Every structure is written in structure tokens, then in C-alpha cells.
Coordinates of C-alpha atoms in Angstrom, one line a residue:
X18 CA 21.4 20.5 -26.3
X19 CA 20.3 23.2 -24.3
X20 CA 18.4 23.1 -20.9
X21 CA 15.0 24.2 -22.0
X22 CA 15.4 21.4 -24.6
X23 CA 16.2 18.9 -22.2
X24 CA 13.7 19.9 -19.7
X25 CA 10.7 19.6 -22.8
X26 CA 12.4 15.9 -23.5
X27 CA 12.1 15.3 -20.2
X28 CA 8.7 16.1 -19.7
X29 CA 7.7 14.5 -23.0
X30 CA 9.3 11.1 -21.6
X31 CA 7.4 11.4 -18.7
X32 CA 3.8 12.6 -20.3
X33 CA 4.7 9.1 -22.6
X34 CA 5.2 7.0 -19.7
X35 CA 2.2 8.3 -17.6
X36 CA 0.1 7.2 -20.5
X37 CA 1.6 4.0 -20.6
X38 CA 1.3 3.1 -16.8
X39 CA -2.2 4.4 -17.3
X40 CA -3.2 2.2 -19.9
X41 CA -1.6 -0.9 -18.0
X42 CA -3.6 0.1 -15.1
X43 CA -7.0 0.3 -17.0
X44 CA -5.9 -3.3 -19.1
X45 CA -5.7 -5.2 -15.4
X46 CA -8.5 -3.5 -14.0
X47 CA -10.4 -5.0 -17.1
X48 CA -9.2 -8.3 -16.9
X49 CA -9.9 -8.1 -13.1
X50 CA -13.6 -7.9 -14.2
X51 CA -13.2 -10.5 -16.9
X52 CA -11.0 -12.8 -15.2
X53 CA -12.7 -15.5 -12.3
X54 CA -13.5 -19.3 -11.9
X55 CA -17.2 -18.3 -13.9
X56 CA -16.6 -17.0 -17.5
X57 CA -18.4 -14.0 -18.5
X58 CA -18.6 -12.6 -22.1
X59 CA -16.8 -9.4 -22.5
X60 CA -20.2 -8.4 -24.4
X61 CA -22.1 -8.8 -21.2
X62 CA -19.5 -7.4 -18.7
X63 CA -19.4 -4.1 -20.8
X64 CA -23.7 -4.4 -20.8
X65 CA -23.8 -4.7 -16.9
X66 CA -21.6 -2.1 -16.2
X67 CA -23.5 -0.1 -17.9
X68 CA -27.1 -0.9 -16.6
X69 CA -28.1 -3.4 -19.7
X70 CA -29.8 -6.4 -18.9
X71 CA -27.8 -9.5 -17.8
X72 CA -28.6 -13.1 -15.9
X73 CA -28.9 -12.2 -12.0
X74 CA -26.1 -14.6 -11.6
X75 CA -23.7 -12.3 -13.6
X76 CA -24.5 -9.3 -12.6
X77 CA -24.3 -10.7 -9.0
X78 CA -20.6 -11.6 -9.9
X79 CA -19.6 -8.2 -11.8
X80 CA -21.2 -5.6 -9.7
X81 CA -21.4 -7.5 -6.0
X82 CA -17.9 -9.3 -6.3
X83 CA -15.5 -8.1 -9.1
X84 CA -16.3 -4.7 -9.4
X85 CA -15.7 -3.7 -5.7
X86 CA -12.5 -6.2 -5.5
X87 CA -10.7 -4.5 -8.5
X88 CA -11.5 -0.8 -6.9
X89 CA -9.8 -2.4 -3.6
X90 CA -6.8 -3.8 -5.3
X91 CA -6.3 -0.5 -7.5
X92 CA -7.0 1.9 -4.1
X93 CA -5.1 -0.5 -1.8
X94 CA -2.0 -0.8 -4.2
X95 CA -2.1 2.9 -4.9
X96 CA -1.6 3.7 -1.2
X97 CA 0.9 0.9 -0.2
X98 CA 3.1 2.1 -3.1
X99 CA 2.4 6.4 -2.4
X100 CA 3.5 5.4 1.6
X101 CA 6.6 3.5 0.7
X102 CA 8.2 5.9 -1.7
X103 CA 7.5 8.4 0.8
X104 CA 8.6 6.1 3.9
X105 CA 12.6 5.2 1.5
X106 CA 12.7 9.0 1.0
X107 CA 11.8 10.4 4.5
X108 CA 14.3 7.6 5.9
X109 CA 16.9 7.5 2.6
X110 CA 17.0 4.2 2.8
X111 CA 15.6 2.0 -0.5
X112 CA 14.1 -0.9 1.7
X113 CA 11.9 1.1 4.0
X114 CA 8.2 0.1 3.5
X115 CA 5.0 0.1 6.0
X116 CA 6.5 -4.0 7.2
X117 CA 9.5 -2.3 8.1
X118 CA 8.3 0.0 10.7
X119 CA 5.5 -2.3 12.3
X120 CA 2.7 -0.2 11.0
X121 CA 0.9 -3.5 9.6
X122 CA 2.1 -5.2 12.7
X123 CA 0.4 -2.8 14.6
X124 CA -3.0 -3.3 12.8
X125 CA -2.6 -7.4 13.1
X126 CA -2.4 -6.4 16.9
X127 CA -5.4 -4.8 17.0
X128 CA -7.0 -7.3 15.0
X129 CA -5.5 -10.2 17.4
X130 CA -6.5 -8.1 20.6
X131 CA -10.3 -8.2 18.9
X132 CA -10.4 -11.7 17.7
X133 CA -8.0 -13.6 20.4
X134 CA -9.3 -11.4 24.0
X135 CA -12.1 -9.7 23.7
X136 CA -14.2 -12.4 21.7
X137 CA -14.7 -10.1 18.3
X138 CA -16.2 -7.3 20.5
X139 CA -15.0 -3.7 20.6
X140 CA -16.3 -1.4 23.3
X141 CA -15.2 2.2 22.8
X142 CA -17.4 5.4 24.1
X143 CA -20.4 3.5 24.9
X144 CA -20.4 2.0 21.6
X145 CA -19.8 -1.7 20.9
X146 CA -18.7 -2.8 17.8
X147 CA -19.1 -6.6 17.0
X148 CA -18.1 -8.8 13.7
X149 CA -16.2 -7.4 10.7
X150 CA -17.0 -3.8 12.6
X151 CA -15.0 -4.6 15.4
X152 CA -12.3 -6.7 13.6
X153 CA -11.8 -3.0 11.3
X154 CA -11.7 -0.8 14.3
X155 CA -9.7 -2.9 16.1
X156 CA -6.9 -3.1 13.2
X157 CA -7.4 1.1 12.6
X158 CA -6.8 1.9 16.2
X159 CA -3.4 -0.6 16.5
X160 CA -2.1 1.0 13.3
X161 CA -3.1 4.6 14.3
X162 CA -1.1 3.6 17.5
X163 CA 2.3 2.8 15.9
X164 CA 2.1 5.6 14.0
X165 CA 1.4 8.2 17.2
X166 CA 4.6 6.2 18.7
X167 CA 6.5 7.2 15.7
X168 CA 5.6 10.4 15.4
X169 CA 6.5 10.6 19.3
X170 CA 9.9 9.2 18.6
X171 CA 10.3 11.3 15.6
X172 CA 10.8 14.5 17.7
X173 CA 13.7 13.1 20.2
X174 CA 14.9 11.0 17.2
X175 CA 16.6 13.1 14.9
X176 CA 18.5 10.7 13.2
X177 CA 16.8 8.4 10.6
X178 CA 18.6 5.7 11.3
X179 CA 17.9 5.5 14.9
X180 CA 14.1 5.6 14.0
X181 CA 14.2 3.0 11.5
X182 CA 15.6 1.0 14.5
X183 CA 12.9 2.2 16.9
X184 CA 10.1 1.5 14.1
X185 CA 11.7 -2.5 13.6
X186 CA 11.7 -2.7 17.9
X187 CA 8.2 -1.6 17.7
X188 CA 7.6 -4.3 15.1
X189 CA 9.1 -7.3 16.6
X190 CA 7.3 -6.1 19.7
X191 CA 3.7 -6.4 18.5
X192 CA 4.5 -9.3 16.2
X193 CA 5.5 -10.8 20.0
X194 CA 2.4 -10.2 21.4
X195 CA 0.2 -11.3 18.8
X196 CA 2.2 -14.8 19.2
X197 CA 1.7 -14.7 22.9
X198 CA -1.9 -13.9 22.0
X199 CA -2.4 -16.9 19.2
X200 CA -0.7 -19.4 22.1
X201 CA -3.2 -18.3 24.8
X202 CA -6.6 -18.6 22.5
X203 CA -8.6 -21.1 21.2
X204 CA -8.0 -23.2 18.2
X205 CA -11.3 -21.6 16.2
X206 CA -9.6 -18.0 17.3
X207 CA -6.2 -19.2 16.1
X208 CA -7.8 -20.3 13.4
X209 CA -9.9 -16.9 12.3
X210 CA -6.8 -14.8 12.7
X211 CA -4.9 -16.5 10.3
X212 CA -7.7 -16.0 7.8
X213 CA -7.4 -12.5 8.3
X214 CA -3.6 -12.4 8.1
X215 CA -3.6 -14.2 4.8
X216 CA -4.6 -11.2 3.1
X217 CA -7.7 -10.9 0.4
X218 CA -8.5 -7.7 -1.7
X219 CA -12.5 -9.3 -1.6
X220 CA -12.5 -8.4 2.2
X221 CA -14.7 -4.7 1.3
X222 CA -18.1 -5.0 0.6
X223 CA -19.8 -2.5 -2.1
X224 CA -21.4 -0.7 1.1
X225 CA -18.0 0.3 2.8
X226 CA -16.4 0.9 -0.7
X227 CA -17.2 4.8 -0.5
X228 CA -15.4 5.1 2.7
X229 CA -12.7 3.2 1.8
X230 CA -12.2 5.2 -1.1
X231 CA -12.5 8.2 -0.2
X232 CA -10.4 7.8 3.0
X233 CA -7.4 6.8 0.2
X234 CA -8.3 9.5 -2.2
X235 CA -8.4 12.2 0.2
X236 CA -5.0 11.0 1.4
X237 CA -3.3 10.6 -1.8
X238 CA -4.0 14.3 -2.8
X239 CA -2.4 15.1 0.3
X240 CA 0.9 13.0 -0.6
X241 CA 0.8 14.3 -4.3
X242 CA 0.9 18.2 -2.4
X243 CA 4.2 16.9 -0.6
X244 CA 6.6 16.7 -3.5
X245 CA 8.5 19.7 -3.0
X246 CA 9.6 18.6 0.6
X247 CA 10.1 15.6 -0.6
X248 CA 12.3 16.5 -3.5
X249 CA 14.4 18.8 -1.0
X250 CA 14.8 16.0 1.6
X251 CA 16.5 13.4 -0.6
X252 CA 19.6 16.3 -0.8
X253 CA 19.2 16.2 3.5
X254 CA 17.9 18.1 6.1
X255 CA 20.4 21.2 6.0
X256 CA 19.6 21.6 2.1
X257 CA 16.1 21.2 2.5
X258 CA 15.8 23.6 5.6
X259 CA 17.8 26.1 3.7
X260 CA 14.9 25.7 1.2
X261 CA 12.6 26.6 3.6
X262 CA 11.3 23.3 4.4
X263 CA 10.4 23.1 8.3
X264 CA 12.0 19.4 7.9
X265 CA 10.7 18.6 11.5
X266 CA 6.8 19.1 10.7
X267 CA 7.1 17.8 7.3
X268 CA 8.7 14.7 8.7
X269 CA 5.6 14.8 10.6
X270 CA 3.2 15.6 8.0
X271 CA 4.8 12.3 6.0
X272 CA 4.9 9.9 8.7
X273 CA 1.2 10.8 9.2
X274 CA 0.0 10.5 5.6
X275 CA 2.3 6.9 5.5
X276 CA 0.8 5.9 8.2
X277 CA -3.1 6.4 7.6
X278 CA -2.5 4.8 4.1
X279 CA -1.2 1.8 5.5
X280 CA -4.6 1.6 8.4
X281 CA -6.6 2.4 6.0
X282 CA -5.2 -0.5 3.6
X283 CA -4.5 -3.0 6.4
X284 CA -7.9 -2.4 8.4
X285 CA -10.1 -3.3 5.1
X286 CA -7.7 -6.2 3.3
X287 CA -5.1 -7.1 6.3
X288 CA -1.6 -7.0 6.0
X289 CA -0.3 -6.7 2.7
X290 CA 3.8 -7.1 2.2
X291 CA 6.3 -6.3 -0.7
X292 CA 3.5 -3.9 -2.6
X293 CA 5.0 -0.5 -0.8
X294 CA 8.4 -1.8 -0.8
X295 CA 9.0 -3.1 -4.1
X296 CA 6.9 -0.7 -6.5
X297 CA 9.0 2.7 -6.1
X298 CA 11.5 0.5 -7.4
X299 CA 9.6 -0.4 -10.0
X300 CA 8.6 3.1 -11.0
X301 CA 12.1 4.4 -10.5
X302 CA 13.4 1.7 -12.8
X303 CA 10.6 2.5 -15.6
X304 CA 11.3 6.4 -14.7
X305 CA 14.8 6.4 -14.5
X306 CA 14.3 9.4 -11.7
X307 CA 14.7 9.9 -8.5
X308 CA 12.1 13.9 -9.1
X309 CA 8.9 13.1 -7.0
X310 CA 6.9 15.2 -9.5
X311 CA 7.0 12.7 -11.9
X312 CA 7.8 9.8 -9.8
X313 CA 5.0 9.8 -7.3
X314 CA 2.5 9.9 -9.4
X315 CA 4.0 7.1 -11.5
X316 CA 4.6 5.0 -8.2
X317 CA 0.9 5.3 -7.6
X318 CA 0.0 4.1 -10.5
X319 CA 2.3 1.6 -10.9
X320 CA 0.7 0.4 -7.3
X321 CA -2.5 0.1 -8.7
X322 CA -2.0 -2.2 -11.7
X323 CA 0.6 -4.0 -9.4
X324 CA -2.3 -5.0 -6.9
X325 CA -4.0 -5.7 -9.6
X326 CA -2.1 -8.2 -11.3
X327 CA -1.6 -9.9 -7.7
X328 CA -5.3 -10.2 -7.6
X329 CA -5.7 -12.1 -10.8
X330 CA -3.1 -14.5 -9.8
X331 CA -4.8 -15.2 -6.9
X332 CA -7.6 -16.1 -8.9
X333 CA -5.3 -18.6 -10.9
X334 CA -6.8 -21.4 -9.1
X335 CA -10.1 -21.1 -10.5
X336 CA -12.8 -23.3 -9.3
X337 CA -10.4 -25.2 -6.7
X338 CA -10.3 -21.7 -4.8
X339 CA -7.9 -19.0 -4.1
X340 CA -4.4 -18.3 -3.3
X341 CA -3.7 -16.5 -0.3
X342 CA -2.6 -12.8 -1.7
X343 CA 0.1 -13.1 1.2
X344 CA 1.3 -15.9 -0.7
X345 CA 1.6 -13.9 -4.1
X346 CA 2.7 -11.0 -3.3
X347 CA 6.2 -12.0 -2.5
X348 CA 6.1 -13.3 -6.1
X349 CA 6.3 -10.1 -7.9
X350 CA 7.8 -8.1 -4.7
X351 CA 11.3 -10.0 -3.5
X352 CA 12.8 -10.1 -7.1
X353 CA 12.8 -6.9 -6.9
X354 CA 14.0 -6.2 -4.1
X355 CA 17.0 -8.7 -4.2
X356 CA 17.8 -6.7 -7.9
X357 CA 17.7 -3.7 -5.8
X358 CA 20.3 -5.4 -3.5
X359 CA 22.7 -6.9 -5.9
X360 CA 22.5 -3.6 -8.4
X361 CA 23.7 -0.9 -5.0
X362 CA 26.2 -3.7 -3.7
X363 CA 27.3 -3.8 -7.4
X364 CA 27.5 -0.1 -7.6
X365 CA 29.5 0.8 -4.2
X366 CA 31.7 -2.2 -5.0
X367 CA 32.9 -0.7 -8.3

């Protein structure tokens, strides 16, 4: 078979299996809408959404609750999965993720810092920001602030490995002082914090949607433009240099991109594990390839339906509540990860 030929098969598989990641995607964000402790007929779902009449109570539940909490899930597991891939190929290592380097344990700082000592009030500038205002800037800024670390250590640390390192000491740092925090505050503080560290895609309200969105959007475009570098850094630096990629700004550039999709994620739902670790995996497995043009794009969509499924199981309860989406996550996330494990100790054993 010639090269051309193979190339064309090669695309064709991948055209196939964009469609079919598509189509899971669009299946769970339907049954996100259809799926909750009231039952709503398909019929009047479809007649809401588009501006038919419906009971007030319904169209309460589709368009206030269900609507804006699918859009979340598919934005929030879009970005977690996008800044993973990028964070296991900037890094070569297949269980980096946004955990790993403290980036969400940056944002629970901030979070903690509001909530736990300064009474869920955020001066900045003259401003003050109070409530779910405050409790967002505050987990923003603590992110943004592990990420300016990182990209500080990223020019002395050449070395990947030695980062990795510096990104788990920043980690266990912050994760310290949010328990020194929890120990010195009250019990209703304590209390509101863990709330917010459980997790929830039903945190964004269809007000801040927009921003949300289009603060993930904007940065997604701008990881799907990075594929090249990232195709030339998984053959190393001294390959990908001799490509003419400036591997010191685009390490940069990727770190930044990572990192402001993991704020932007953690600031609106709270800290979110396994999602951006375990769907590259996912992707590469469906994929079978390590070539960024097709797989980020397939990661990202994989995210998306990923989140999505998580949110429905949350939802498994029904009337008796909800499951903490920290508490489901791990579900779908560390079986993959241990087959990730056992399948490279398997390989460098034979």
C-alpha cells in the first residue's frame, strides 16, 4: 500500500471517528436535558428549547437548571481534557494532569483564603467583591498564581522532570495551607468549603454562562493552533528546535493556555480530578495515535461527553439528592489510569 493510500485511510479513520465522538457527545448532552429527579417528556423538552409553550415548572427546570448545567459539563470537560493532553505532552509523562501540578490546588487556596480569612469578601483595587463573586475571584487569582510560579520555574527549569517536581512541591504546599486554614476557622466556614470542594457542574448560573463560555472557547482555539509544536515536542526539544519551534516560548505559550483552562474550570465548578488525566487516554486508545491533529480534537471531545456522563450519574440519586461529582469522577477516571499503568509496566517488562 502506498503512502498516499495510507495517509487517505488514515484520515478516513479519523473523519469516522470524529463523527462518532460527535454523536456520543450530542446523545449525553440530550439525556443531560432529559435525565433529573422530575420527568419531562422528550415532546416538551424539544418544544421548550425551541420557545413552544410548556408548564412554568418545566421550562424553569430545562432552560434555568439543565440547559446551563449540560453547557458546563460539556465546556468544563472539554478544557480539563484539552490542558491535560497538552500538560502529558509538554512534560512526556502520561500521568500529568492540572491535580498534578497544584493548579486546582491553587484555586481551592484562593477559595479557602476567601471563605476561611477574609469572611467571603474580596477587596482588590477599590473594588469589593462579596458572595459567589468573591468566592470566583478568589479561586481565579490562586490558580492564575500557580501558573505565574510555573511559568517562572519554567525558564531556570529546563528539565521536565525537575518541574513536574516543583509543580507537585507547589501542590502539597497549598494543599498545606488550606488545612492550616480549615483547622483555624469556624465550623460553618469548614463546613462551606467543603461544599465548594465537592465539585458540582450546577455551580454557573445562565447569567455567567456567556463568560464562562467564551473564556473556554477562546482558549481552546488557541490550543487547537498549537498542534504543530506539540507534534514536534513529543520527538524532544533538539528535534523540535531543529523544526523551528522556539521550545522555550512554546512551553510558555502551553503552560499558559493549561493553566487558564484549569481557572477557568476550577473558579466556576471547583476542583474537578481524573477528567484531564484520564481522557487523552481515552482518546488515544479510541485513536490509536499519538498525531495531535487528530488527537486533540478527539480529546476535546471525548472531554465533553465524559463530563457529561459524570453529570448524569450524579443525578443517579434522583429525588434523595445528588452525588458529589468529586465522588464520581474517580469512577470513570482511575480505571483508566491503572490500565494505563499495568499496559506501560507490561510493555517495558517484555
Amino acid at each position: 500500500m502506498s503512502y498516499a493510500t495510507t495517509r487517505k485511510c488514515k484520515r478516513s479513520n479519523f473523519t469516522i471517528a470524529i463523527i462518532l465522538s460527535a454523536l456520543t457527545l450530542l446523545a449525553l448532552f440530550a439525556a443531560n436535558l432529559l435525565w433529573g429527579a422530575v420527568e419531562i417528556p422528550l415532546g416538551k423538552v424539544i418544544s421548550i428549547l425551541t420557545g413552544g409553550e410548556g408548564e412554568p415548572g418545566w421550562r424553569l427546570i430545562v432552560l434555568e437548571s439543565r440547559l446551563p448545567q449540560a453547557v458546563t459539563a460539556m465546556f468544563a470537560g472539554m478544557a480539563l481534557s484539552a490542558a491535560g493532553l497538552m500538560l502529558q505532552t509538554l512534560f512526556n509523562n502520561p500521568l500529568a494532569g492540572p491535580e498534578v501540578f497544584g493548579i486546582n490546588s491553587g484555586a481551592g487556596l484562593g477559595v479557602a483564603i476567601v471563605m476561611l480569612l477574609l469572611n467571603g469578601t474580596l477587596v482588590s483595587g477599590g473594588l469589593s467583591f462579596g458572595g459567589y463573586a468573591a468566592i470566583l475571584s478568589g479561586a481565579f487569582i490562586g490558580a492564575l498564581a500557580v501558573i505565574a510560579i510555573l511559568l517562572l520555574l519554567s525558564m531556570w527549569l529546563r528539565n521536565n522532570i525537575y518541574l513536574l517536581i516543583a509543580g507537585l512541591a507547589v501542590s502539597y504546599l497549598t494543599s498545606s495551607v488550606i488545612t492550616l486554614l480549615n483547622y483555624f476557622s469556624t465550623a460553618e466556614g469548614v463546613h462551606s468549603y467543603l461544599i465548594w470542594g465537592m465539585g458540582s457542574f450546577g455551580g454557573v448560573s445562565t447569567a455567567q454562562l456567556p463568560l464562562f463560555a467564551t473564556l473556554l472557547i477562546v482558549t481552546l482555539t488557541a490550543s487547537l493552533l498549537m498542534v504543530k509544536p506539540l507534534n514536534a515536542l513529543l520527538l524532544g526539544d533538539a528535534y523540535a528546535a531543529n523544526l523551528g519551534v522556539k521550545t522555550k516560548s512554546a512551553r510558555g505559550v502551553l503552560l499558559a493556555l493549561t493553566g487558564i483552562l484549569t481557572a477557568g474550570v476550577t473558579a466556576f465548578c471547583g476542583p474537578i480530578a481524573f477528567i484531564g488525566l484520564a481522557v487523552p487516554h481515552i482518546a488515544r486508545l479510541f485513536l490509536s495515535t499519538n498525531n495531535h491533529i487528530f488527537l486533540l480534537p478527539a480529546t476535546i471531545l471525548w472531554g465533553g461527553a465524559t463530563a457529561l456522563l459524570c453529570n448524569i450519574l450524579c443525578q443517579l440519586p434522583g429525588s434523595s439528592g445528588l452525588l458529589p461529582l468529586s465522588a464520581v469522577t474517580p469512577i470513570i477516571g482511575a480505571p483508566v489510569i491503572l490500565y494505563v499503568v499495568i499496559k506501560r509496566r507490561g510493555i517495558s517488562a517484555s
